[in-house]
PDB file of C-alpha atoms in Angstrom:
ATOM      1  CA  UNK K 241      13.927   5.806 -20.770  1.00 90.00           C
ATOM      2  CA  UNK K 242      11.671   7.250 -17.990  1.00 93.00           C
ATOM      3  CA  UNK K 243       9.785   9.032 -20.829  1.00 94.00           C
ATOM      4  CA  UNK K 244       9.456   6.038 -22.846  1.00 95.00           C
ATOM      5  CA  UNK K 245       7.779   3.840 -19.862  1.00 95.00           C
ATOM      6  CA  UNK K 246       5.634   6.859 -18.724  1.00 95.00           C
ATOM      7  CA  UNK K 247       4.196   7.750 -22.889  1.00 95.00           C
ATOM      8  CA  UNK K 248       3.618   3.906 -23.187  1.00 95.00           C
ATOM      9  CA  UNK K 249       1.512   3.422 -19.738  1.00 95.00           C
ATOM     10  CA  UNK K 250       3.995   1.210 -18.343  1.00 95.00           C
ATOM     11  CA  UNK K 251       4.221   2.359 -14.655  1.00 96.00           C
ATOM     12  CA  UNK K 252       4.984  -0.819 -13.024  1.00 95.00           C
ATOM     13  CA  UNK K 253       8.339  -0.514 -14.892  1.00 96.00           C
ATOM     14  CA  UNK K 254       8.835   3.228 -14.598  1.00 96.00           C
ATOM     15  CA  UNK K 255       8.419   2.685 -10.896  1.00 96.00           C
ATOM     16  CA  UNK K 256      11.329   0.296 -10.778  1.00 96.00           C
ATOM     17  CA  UNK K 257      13.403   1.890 -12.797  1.00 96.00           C
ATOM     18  CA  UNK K 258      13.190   5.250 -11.640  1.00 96.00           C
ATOM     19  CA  UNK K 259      13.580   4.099  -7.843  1.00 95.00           C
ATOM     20  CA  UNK K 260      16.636   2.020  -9.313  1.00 96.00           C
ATOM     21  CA  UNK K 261      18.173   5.359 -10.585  1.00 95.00           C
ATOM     22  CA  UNK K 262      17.225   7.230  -7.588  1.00 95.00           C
ATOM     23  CA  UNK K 263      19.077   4.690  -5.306  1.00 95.00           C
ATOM     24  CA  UNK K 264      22.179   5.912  -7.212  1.00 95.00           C
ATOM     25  CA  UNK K 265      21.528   9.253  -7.205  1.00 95.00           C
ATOM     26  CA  UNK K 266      23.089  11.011  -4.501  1.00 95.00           C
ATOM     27  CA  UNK K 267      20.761  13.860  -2.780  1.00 94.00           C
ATOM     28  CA  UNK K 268      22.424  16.775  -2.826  1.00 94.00           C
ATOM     29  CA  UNK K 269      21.570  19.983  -4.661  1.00 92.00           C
ATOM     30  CA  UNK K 270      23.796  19.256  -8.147  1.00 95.00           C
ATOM     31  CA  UNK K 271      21.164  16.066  -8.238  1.00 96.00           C
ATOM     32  CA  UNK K 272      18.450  18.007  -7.651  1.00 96.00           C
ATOM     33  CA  UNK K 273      16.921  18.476 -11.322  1.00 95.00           C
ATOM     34  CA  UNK K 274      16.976  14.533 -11.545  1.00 94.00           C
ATOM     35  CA  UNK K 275      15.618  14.074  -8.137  1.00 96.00           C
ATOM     36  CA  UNK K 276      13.062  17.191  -9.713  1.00 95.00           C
ATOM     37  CA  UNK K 277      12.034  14.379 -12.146  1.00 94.00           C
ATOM     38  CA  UNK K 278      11.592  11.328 -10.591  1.00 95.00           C
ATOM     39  CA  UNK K 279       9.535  12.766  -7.838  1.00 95.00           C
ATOM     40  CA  UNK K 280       7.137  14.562 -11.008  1.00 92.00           C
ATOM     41  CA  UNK K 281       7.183  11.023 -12.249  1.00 94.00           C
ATOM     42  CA  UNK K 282       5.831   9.060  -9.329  1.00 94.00           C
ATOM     43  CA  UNK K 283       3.617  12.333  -9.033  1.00 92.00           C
ATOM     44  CA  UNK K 284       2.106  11.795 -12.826  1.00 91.00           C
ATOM     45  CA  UNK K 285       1.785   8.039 -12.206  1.00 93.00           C
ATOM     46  CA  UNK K 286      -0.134   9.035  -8.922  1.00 89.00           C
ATOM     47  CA  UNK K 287       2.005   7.429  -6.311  1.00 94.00           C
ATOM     48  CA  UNK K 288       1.792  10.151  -4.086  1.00 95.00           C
ATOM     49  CA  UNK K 289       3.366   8.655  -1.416  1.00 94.00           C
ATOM     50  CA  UNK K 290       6.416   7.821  -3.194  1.00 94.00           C
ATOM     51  CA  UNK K 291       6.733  11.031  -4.316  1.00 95.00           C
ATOM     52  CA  UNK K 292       6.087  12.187  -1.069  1.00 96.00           C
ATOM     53  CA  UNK K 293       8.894   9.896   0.514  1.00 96.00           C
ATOM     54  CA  UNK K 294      11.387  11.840  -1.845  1.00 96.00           C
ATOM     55  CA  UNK K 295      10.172  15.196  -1.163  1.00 97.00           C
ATOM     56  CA  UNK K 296      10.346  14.550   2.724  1.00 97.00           C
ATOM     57  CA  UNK K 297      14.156  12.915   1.970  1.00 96.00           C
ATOM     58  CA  UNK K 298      15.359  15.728   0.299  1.00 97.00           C
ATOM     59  CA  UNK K 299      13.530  18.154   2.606  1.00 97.00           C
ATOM     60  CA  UNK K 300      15.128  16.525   5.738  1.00 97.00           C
ATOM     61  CA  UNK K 301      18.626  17.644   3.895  1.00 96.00           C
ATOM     62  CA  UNK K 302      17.945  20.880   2.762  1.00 96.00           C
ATOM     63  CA  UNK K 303      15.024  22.156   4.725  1.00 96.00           C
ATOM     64  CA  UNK K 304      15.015  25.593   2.716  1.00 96.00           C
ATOM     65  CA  UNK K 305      14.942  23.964  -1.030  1.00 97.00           C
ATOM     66  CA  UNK K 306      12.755  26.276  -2.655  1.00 97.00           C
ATOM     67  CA  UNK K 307      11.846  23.686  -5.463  1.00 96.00           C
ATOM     68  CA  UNK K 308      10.732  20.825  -3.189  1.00 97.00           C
ATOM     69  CA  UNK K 309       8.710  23.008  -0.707  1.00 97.00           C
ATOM     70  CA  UNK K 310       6.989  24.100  -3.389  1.00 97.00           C
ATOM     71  CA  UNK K 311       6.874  20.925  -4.712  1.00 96.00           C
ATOM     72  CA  UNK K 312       4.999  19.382  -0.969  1.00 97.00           C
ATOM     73  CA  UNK K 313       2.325  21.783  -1.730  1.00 97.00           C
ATOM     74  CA  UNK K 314       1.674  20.733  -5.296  1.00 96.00           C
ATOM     75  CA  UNK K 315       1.566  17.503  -4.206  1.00 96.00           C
ATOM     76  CA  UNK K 316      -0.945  18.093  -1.150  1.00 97.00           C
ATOM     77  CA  UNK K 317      -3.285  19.595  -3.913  1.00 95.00           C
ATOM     78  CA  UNK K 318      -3.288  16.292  -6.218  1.00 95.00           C
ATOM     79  CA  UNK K 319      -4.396  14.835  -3.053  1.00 95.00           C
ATOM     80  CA  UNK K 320      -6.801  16.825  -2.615  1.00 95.00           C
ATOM     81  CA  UNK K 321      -7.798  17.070  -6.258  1.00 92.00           C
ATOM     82  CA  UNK K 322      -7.995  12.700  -6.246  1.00 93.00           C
ATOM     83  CA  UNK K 323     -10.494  12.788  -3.223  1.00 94.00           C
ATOM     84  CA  UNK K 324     -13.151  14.759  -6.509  1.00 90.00           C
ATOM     85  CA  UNK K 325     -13.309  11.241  -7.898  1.00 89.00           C
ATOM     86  CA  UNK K 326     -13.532   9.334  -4.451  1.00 91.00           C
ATOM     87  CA  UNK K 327     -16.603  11.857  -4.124  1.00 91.00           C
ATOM     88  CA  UNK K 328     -17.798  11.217  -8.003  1.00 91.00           C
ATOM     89  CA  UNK K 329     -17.825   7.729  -7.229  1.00 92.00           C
ATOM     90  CA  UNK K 330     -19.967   8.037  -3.859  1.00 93.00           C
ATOM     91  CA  UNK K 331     -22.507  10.814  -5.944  1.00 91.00           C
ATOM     92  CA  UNK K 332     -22.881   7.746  -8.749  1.00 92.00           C
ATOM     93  CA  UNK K 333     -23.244   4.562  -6.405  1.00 93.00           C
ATOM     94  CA  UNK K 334     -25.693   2.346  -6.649  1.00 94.00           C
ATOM     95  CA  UNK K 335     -25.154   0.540  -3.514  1.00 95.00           C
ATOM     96  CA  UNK K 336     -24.784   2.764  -0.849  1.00 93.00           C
ATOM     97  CA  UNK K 337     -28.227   5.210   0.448  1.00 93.00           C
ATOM     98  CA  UNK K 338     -28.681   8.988  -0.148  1.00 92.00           C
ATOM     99  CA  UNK K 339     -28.180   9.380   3.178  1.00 94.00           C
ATOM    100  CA  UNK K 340     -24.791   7.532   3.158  1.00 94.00           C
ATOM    101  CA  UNK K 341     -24.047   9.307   0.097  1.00 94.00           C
ATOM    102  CA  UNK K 342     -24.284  12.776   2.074  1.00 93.00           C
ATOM    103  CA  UNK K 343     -22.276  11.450   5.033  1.00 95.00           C
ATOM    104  CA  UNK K 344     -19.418  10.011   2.827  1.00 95.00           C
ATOM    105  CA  UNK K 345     -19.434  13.694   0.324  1.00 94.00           C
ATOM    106  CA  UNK K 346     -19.449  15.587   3.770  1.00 95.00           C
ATOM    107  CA  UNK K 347     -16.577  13.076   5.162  1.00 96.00           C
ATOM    108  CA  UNK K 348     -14.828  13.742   1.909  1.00 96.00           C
ATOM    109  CA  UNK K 349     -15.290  17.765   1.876  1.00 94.00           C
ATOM    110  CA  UNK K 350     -13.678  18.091   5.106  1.00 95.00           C
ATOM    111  CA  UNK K 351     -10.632  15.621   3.983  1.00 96.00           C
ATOM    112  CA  UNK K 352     -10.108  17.777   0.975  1.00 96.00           C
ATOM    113  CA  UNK K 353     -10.087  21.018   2.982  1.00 95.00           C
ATOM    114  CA  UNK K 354      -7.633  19.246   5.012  1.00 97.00           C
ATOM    115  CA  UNK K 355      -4.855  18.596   2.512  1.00 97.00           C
ATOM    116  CA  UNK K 356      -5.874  21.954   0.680  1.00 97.00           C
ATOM    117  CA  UNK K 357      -5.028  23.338   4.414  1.00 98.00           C
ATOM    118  CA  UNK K 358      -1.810  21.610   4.625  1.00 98.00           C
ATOM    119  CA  UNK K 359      -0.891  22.559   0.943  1.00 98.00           C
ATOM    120  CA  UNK K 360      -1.408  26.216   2.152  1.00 98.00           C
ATOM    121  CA  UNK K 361       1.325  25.732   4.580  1.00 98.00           C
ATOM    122  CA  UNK K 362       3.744  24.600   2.091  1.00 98.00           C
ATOM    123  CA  UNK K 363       3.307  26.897  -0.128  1.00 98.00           C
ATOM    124  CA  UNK K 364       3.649  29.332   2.558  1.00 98.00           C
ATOM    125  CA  UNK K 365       6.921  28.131   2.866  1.00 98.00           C
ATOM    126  CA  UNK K 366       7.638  28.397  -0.200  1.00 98.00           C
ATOM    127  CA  UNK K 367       6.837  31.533  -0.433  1.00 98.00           C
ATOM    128  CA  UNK K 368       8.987  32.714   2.968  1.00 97.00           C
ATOM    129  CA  UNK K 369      11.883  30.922   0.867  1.00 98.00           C
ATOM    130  CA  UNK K 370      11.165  32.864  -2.739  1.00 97.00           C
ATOM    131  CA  UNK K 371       8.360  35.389  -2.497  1.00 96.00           C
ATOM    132  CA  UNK K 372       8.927  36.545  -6.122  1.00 96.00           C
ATOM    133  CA  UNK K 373       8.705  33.091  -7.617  1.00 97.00           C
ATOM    134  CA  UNK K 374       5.585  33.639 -10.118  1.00 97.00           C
ATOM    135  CA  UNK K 375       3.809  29.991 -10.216  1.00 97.00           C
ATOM    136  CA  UNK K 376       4.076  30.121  -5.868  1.00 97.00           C
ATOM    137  CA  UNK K 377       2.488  33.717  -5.513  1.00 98.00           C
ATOM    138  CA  UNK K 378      -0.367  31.866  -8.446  1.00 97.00           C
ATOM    139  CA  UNK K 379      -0.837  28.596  -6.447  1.00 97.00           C
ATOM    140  CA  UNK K 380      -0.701  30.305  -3.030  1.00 98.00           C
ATOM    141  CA  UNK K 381      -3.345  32.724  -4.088  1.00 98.00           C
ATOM    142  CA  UNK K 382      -5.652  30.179  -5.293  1.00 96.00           C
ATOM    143  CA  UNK K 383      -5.284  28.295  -2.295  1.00 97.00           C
ATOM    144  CA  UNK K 384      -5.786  30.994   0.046  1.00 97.00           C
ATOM    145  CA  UNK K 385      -9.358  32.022  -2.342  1.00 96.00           C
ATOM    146  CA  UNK K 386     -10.099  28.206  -2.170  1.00 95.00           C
ATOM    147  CA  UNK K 387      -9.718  28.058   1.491  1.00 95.00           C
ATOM    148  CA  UNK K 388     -11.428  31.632   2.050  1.00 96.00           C
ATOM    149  CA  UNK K 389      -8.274  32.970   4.114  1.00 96.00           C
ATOM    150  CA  UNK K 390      -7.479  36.469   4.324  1.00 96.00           C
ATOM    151  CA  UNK K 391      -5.447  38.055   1.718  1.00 96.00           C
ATOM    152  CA  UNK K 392      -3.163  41.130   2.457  1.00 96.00           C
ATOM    153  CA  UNK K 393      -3.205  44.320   0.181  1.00 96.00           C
ATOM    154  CA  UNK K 394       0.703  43.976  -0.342  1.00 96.00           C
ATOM    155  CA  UNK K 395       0.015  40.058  -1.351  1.00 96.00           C
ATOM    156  CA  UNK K 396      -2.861  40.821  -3.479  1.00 96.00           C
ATOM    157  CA  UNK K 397      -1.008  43.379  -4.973  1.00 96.00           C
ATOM    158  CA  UNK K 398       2.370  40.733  -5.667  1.00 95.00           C
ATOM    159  CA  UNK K 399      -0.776  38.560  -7.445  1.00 97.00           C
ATOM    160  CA  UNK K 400      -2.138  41.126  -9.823  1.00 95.00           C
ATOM    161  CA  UNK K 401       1.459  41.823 -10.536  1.00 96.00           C
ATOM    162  CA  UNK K 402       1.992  38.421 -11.601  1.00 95.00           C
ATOM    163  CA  UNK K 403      -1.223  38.256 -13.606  1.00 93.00           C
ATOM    164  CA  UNK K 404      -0.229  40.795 -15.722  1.00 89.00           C
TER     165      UNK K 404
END
């Protein structure tokens, strides 16, 4: 059903209905593939903050899940990845100056560094839980190149590992 409302753009309804299931859904870890998909679902339909509200939930109950630390990171880098069009629409304004235009992009760089920060220390975590979980190690590692942080020989080497 969830599919069905997300493939036919109705995310009013797949909001509902998946915060209807989720009320019956107990959290615990034999729930946690359903919890999995609601939370990717109010993640696709960009309500971040739901999402986040479920990841935190969860996380406040099993502080070590592997799945939804991981998960906090991913979501810190839509965040970060929805402040590009905040920025696209500044860079194509009409209304505002070029100097406002500069201000607001440089406003907006340092946001977006923010969350990518904070989506490095998730997926720090989630590494600390799992360090031989593949698509971690990849995210991690573009993070830390993103952010310009160092990278150790015995990570770098755990990346090219993965690449392979």
């Amino acid at each position: 059903e969830l599919n069905y409302l997300y493939m036919t753009h109705q995310y009013d309804t797949l909001k509902n209905r998946a915060l209807e299931i989720l009320d019956k859904t107990p959290f615990d870890a034999e729930h946690l593939n359903a919890i999995l998909d609601i939370t990717d679902y109010m993640s696709n339909i960009n309500d971040l903050d739901q999402s986040e509200q479920i990841i935190d939930k969860y996380l406040g109950l099993f502080p070590t899940n592997f799945e939804m630390t991981n998960l906090k990171g991913i979501l810190y880098l839509k965040k970060a990845m929805n402040i590009d069009g905040k920025a696209e629409s500044v860079r194509l304004s009409k209304t505002l100056s070029n100097t406002d235009k500069i201000k607001l992009q440089q406003e907006l760089k340092v946001e977006k560094d923010n969350l990518y920060k904070v989506a490095h220390e998730w997926f720090e975590k989630a590494y600390t839980i799992d360090s031989n979980n593949s698509e971690n190690i990849k995210m991690l590692y573009r993070v830390k190149r993103t952010l310009n942080l160092p990278i150790s020989p015995e990570f770098e080497a755990k990346f090219q590992e993965v690449i392979k």
